[in-house]
mmCIF file of C-alpha atoms in Angstrom:
data_model
loop_
_atom_site.group_PDB
_atom_site.id
_atom_site.type_symbol
_atom_site.label_atom_id
_atom_site.label_comp_id
_atom_site.label_asym_id
_atom_site.label_seq_id
_atom_site.Cartn_x
_atom_site.Cartn_y
_atom_site.Cartn_z
ATOM 1 C CA UNK A 1 0.000 0.000 0.000
ATOM 2 C CA UNK A 2 1.386 3.376 -1.005
ATOM 3 C CA UNK A 3 1.445 6.192 1.590
ATOM 4 C CA UNK A 4 -1.071 9.047 1.259
ATOM 5 C CA UNK A 5 0.135 12.174 -0.536
ATOM 6 C CA UNK A 6 -0.817 15.833 -0.260
ATOM 7 C CA UNK A 7 -1.813 18.073 -3.202
ATOM 8 C CA UNK A 8 1.846 18.581 -4.157
ATOM 9 C CA UNK A 9 2.528 14.855 -4.178
ATOM 10 C CA UNK A 10 4.534 14.845 -0.952
ATOM 11 C CA UNK A 11 3.956 11.997 1.515
ATOM 12 C CA UNK A 12 1.519 12.877 4.304
ATOM 13 C CA UNK A 13 2.762 12.054 7.763
ATOM 14 C CA UNK A 14 0.219 10.797 10.228
ATOM 15 C CA UNK A 15 0.234 12.710 13.470
ATOM 16 C CA UNK A 16 1.247 10.602 16.437
ATOM 17 C CA UNK A 17 -1.597 10.457 18.918
ATOM 18 C CA UNK A 18 -0.405 11.751 22.262
ATOM 19 C CA UNK A 19 -2.550 10.954 25.269
ATOM 20 C CA UNK A 20 -3.091 13.831 27.650
ATOM 21 C CA UNK A 21 -1.630 13.418 31.104
ATOM 22 C CA UNK A 22 -3.255 14.379 34.365
ATOM 23 C CA UNK A 23 -1.696 15.708 37.559
ATOM 24 C CA UNK A 24 -2.283 13.122 40.290
ATOM 25 C CA UNK A 25 -1.336 13.887 43.883
ATOM 26 C CA UNK A 26 -0.458 11.139 46.348
ATOM 27 C CA UNK A 27 -0.439 11.905 50.080
ATOM 28 C CA UNK A 28 0.566 9.843 53.101
ATOM 29 C CA UNK A 29 0.691 10.953 56.734
ATOM 30 C CA UNK A 30 3.455 9.568 58.946
ATOM 31 C CA UNK A 31 5.433 12.038 61.071
ATOM 32 C CA UNK A 32 7.893 9.334 62.159
ATOM 33 C CA UNK A 33 8.862 8.222 58.625
ATOM 34 C CA UNK A 34 12.252 9.138 57.214
ATOM 35 C CA UNK A 35 11.362 8.381 53.578
ATOM 36 C CA UNK A 36 8.109 7.568 51.764
ATOM 37 C CA UNK A 37 7.809 6.489 48.141
ATOM 38 C CA UNK A 38 4.806 5.567 46.046
ATOM 39 C CA UNK A 39 5.242 2.539 43.796
ATOM 40 C CA UNK A 40 2.831 1.025 41.313
ATOM 41 C CA UNK A 41 1.951 0.206 37.742
ATOM 42 C CA UNK A 42 2.914 3.734 36.654
ATOM 43 C CA UNK A 43 6.590 3.301 37.682
ATOM 44 C CA UNK A 44 6.979 -0.488 37.416
ATOM 45 C CA UNK A 45 6.920 -0.836 41.226
ATOM 46 C CA UNK A 46 10.344 0.825 41.406
ATOM 47 C CA UNK A 47 11.472 1.162 45.032
ATOM 48 C CA UNK A 48 14.022 3.765 43.915
ATOM 49 C CA UNK A 49 11.333 6.058 42.555
ATOM 50 C CA UNK A 50 11.459 9.722 43.497
ATOM 51 C CA UNK A 51 10.336 9.977 47.144
ATOM 52 C CA UNK A 52 7.483 12.090 48.429
ATOM 53 C CA UNK A 53 8.297 15.403 50.140
ATOM 54 C CA UNK A 54 7.514 15.838 53.821
ATOM 55 C CA UNK A 55 6.015 18.989 55.286
ATOM 56 C CA UNK A 56 6.627 20.201 58.854
ATOM 57 C CA UNK A 57 3.569 18.343 60.171
ATOM 58 C CA UNK A 58 4.513 14.924 58.769
ATOM 59 C CA UNK A 59 2.367 14.910 55.624
ATOM 60 C CA UNK A 60 4.215 13.372 52.682
ATOM 61 C CA UNK A 61 3.129 14.475 49.215
ATOM 62 C CA UNK A 62 4.072 14.108 45.547
ATOM 63 C CA UNK A 63 2.321 14.981 42.279
ATOM 64 C CA UNK A 64 2.897 12.840 39.200
ATOM 65 C CA UNK A 65 1.735 13.252 35.591
ATOM 66 C CA UNK A 66 -0.098 10.093 34.523
ATOM 67 C CA UNK A 67 -1.810 9.085 31.300
ATOM 68 C CA UNK A 68 -5.459 8.051 31.542
ATOM 69 C CA UNK A 69 -5.824 4.552 32.924
ATOM 70 C CA UNK A 70 -6.293 2.369 35.968
ATOM 71 C CA UNK A 71 -3.309 2.082 38.293
ATOM 72 C CA UNK A 72 -2.517 -0.126 41.281
ATOM 73 C CA UNK A 73 -0.100 1.270 43.849
ATOM 74 C CA UNK A 74 1.185 1.217 47.422
ATOM 75 C CA UNK A 75 3.253 3.454 49.664
ATOM 76 C CA UNK A 76 6.608 2.164 50.906
ATOM 77 C CA UNK A 77 7.681 3.630 54.210
ATOM 78 C CA UNK A 78 11.384 3.688 55.134
ATOM 79 C CA UNK A 79 12.075 1.209 52.321
ATOM 80 C CA UNK A 80 10.479 -1.635 54.278
ATOM 81 C CA UNK A 81 6.793 -1.239 55.141
ATOM 82 C CA UNK A 82 4.301 -1.512 52.259
ATOM 83 C CA UNK A 83 0.986 0.225 52.959
ATOM 84 C CA UNK A 84 -2.286 0.804 51.147
ATOM 85 C CA UNK A 85 -3.439 4.384 50.653
ATOM 86 C CA UNK A 86 -5.515 5.125 53.776
ATOM 87 C CA UNK A 87 -7.262 7.987 51.927
ATOM 88 C CA UNK A 88 -8.439 5.727 49.078
ATOM 89 C CA UNK A 89 -10.984 2.975 49.758
ATOM 90 C CA UNK A 90 -10.668 1.521 46.237
ATOM 91 C CA UNK A 91 -8.459 -1.573 46.338
ATOM 92 C CA UNK A 92 -7.880 -5.002 44.829
ATOM 93 C CA UNK A 93 -6.320 -8.105 46.292
ATOM 94 C CA UNK A 94 -2.780 -8.791 45.100
ATOM 95 C CA UNK A 95 -0.813 -12.016 44.655
ATOM 96 C CA UNK A 96 0.692 -11.710 48.149
ATOM 97 C CA UNK A 97 -2.645 -11.895 49.977
ATOM 98 C CA UNK A 98 -2.768 -8.190 50.826
ATOM 99 C CA UNK A 99 -4.343 -5.330 48.895
ATOM 100 C CA UNK A 100 -3.182 -2.679 46.437
ATOM 101 C CA UNK A 101 -4.861 0.701 46.225
ATOM 102 C CA UNK A 102 -6.431 1.543 42.854
ATOM 103 C CA UNK A 103 -6.583 4.964 41.216
ATOM 104 C CA UNK A 104 -8.401 5.675 37.955
ATOM 105 C CA UNK A 105 -6.967 8.635 36.075
ATOM 106 C CA UNK A 106 -8.766 10.620 33.398
ATOM 107 C CA UNK A 107 -12.274 9.378 34.157
ATOM 108 C CA UNK A 108 -15.021 11.975 34.553
ATOM 109 C CA UNK A 109 -15.665 12.590 38.264
ATOM 110 C CA UNK A 110 -19.392 11.817 37.937
ATOM 111 C CA UNK A 111 -18.614 8.453 36.356
ATOM 112 C CA UNK A 112 -16.165 7.652 39.156
ATOM 113 C CA UNK A 113 -18.871 8.356 41.736
ATOM 114 C CA UNK A 114 -21.481 6.278 39.861
ATOM 115 C CA UNK A 115 -19.090 3.348 39.407
ATOM 116 C CA UNK A 116 -17.422 3.444 42.828
ATOM 117 C CA UNK A 117 -18.502 -0.115 43.553
ATOM 118 C CA UNK A 118 -16.801 -1.556 40.462
ATOM 119 C CA UNK A 119 -13.581 0.459 40.332
ATOM 120 C CA UNK A 120 -11.322 -2.601 40.025
#
């Protein structure tokens, strides 16, 4: 099949479809922690991922740009303790017998509220 051509006979390049990204903020409260990271599908569960930043009161926070999709994740505290997101009730059981938190990105807020029961 021959590529499409414009009026001058030059090949027409198809534009690459770029998915929009969304700012997603992750927060975890632990004043006694020395380091908190968030790991999940979006960073291949990388324990060396950029850590969250701690404020003076012990709230850890980071904002990531994520493409639309459904992501499983956990917080890792001090490189050892894996925790679900206590601010997010949406979760699925993982292969280790515990649960991963689930975040849907890029879904209309009304649809998220209507479908809260079937977020997995």
